[in-house]
Structure formats: structure tokens, C-alpha cells
Amino acid sequence: MSDLLSVALVCAGTLLAQDCSRDTALDIIVSPAHSPMECLMHAQILAAQAGLPGGGDRYLKIACEPRRTEAAPLPLLRRAS
């Protein structure tokens, strides 16, 4: 399993870049990557494939993020009666 994700966020042109996040994006494109170099290469490919038209109505923000894994649930502890 890869440790990194290349993430492309399609955000509204009226949204400030610092406010563009997974929560505010119009669309999210994700691709797994095995190294930082591969992550950057995937980011360029994602940007090219997004096919956004010119103009200021939408823009693409690219990021490399660590993959999040869910922690295994802790076993329930029972008190002796």
C-alpha cells in the first residue's frame, strides 16, 4: 500500500487559495503515490487531466498528503462484578 496520496482539489475561482480544502472543493481527484517524487509527478498528470477551461471560475490546487489509516478499535474492557 502506498504511503502518500496526490490530491487535486477543484475550487471555485471566488474562493481564496488558503480556504480551498477537501471540505470546500467542488471536486476532489485522488491518486496513490509511493514516494514524494511520484506524488509530484501524479499531481502534474492530475492537473493536465482535469481539463479545466481557462478563466477564473475554477482553479486546481494540488497537494501531497500522507495516507490516513483508521486505528484498530480498542477492545472493550469489562469490570468484574
Tab-separated table of C-alpha atoms in Angstrom:
chain	number	residue	atom	x	y	z
A	1	MET	CA	0.000	0.000	0.000
A	2	SER	CA	1.233	3.488	-0.804
A	3	ASP	CA	2.019	5.963	1.958
A	4	LEU	CA	1.128	9.137	0.043
A	5	LEU	CA	-1.814	10.499	-1.905
A	6	SER	CA	-1.681	13.014	-4.743
A	7	VAL	CA	-4.740	15.197	-4.240
A	8	ALA	CA	-6.163	17.669	-6.745
A	9	LEU	CA	-8.849	19.995	-5.422
A	10	VAL	CA	-11.075	21.799	-7.932
A	11	CYS	CA	-12.148	25.008	-6.209
A	12	ALA	CA	-14.370	27.936	-7.156
A	13	GLY	CA	-12.484	30.920	-8.527
A	14	THR	CA	-14.087	33.106	-5.865
A	15	LEU	CA	-12.530	31.031	-3.069
A	16	LEU	CA	-9.150	32.105	-1.671
A	17	ALA	CA	-6.402	29.504	-2.133
A	18	GLN	CA	-5.878	29.217	1.635
A	19	ASP	CA	-9.587	28.368	2.024
A	20	CYS	CA	-9.529	25.678	-0.676
A	21	SER	CA	-9.710	22.339	1.162
A	22	ARG	CA	-11.362	18.936	0.880
A	23	ASP	CA	-14.402	20.443	2.622
A	24	THR	CA	-14.799	23.423	0.285
A	25	ALA	CA	-13.711	21.893	-3.051
A	26	LEU	CA	-16.186	21.438	-5.898
A	27	ASP	CA	-14.465	18.179	-6.823
A	28	ILE	CA	-11.599	16.050	-5.486
A	29	ILE	CA	-9.306	13.814	-7.530
A	30	VAL	CA	-7.048	11.396	-5.617
A	31	SER	CA	-4.249	9.113	-6.795
A	32	PRO	CA	-1.965	6.889	-4.665
A	33	ALA	CA	1.789	7.515	-4.744
A	34	HIS	CA	4.704	5.556	-3.290
A	35	SER	CA	7.229	8.392	-2.947
A	36	PRO	CA	7.295	12.207	-2.827
A	37	MET	CA	8.665	12.320	-6.404
A	38	GLU	CA	5.866	10.057	-7.652
A	39	CYS	CA	3.358	12.220	-5.777
A	40	LEU	CA	4.559	15.349	-7.574
A	41	MET	CA	4.513	13.575	-10.936
A	42	HIS	CA	0.955	12.341	-10.331
A	43	ALA	CA	-0.063	15.866	-9.332
A	44	GLN	CA	1.064	17.198	-12.719
A	45	ILE	CA	-0.825	14.418	-14.506
A	46	LEU	CA	-3.953	15.108	-12.449
A	47	ALA	CA	-3.716	18.800	-13.320
A	48	ALA	CA	-3.394	18.018	-17.036
A	49	GLN	CA	-6.255	15.509	-16.996
A	50	ALA	CA	-8.599	17.802	-15.055
A	51	GLY	CA	-9.197	19.727	-18.287
A	52	LEU	CA	-10.296	22.918	-16.617
A	53	PRO	CA	-11.196	25.642	-19.087
A	54	GLY	CA	-9.309	28.926	-18.939
A	55	GLY	CA	-10.777	31.731	-16.917
A	56	GLY	CA	-11.278	32.451	-13.261
A	57	ASP	CA	-14.409	30.472	-12.485
A	58	ARG	CA	-12.457	27.423	-11.171
A	59	TYR	CA	-8.875	26.558	-10.325
A	60	LEU	CA	-6.912	23.495	-9.296
A	61	LYS	CA	-4.981	23.183	-6.046
A	62	ILE	CA	-2.547	20.261	-5.814
A	63	ALA	CA	-1.243	18.664	-2.625
A	64	CYS	CA	0.628	15.571	-1.492
A	65	GLU	CA	-0.875	14.148	1.679
A	66	PRO	CA	0.037	11.224	3.910
A	67	ARG	CA	-2.465	8.383	3.662
A	68	ARG	CA	-4.720	8.276	6.702
A	69	THR	CA	-5.363	4.915	8.250
A	70	GLU	CA	-8.046	4.101	10.716
A	71	ALA	CA	-6.790	2.859	14.030
A	72	ALA	CA	-7.941	-0.579	15.060
A	73	PRO	CA	-10.720	-0.357	17.627
A	74	LEU	CA	-9.631	-0.929	21.186
A	75	PRO	CA	-11.086	-3.989	22.876
A	76	LEU	CA	-13.833	-3.312	25.365
A	77	LEU	CA	-12.764	-3.715	28.955
A	78	ARG	CA	-15.267	-5.248	31.313
A	79	ARG	CA	-15.273	-4.847	35.006
A	80	ALA	CA	-15.533	-7.950	37.126
A	81	SER	CA	-18.774	-7.995	39.102
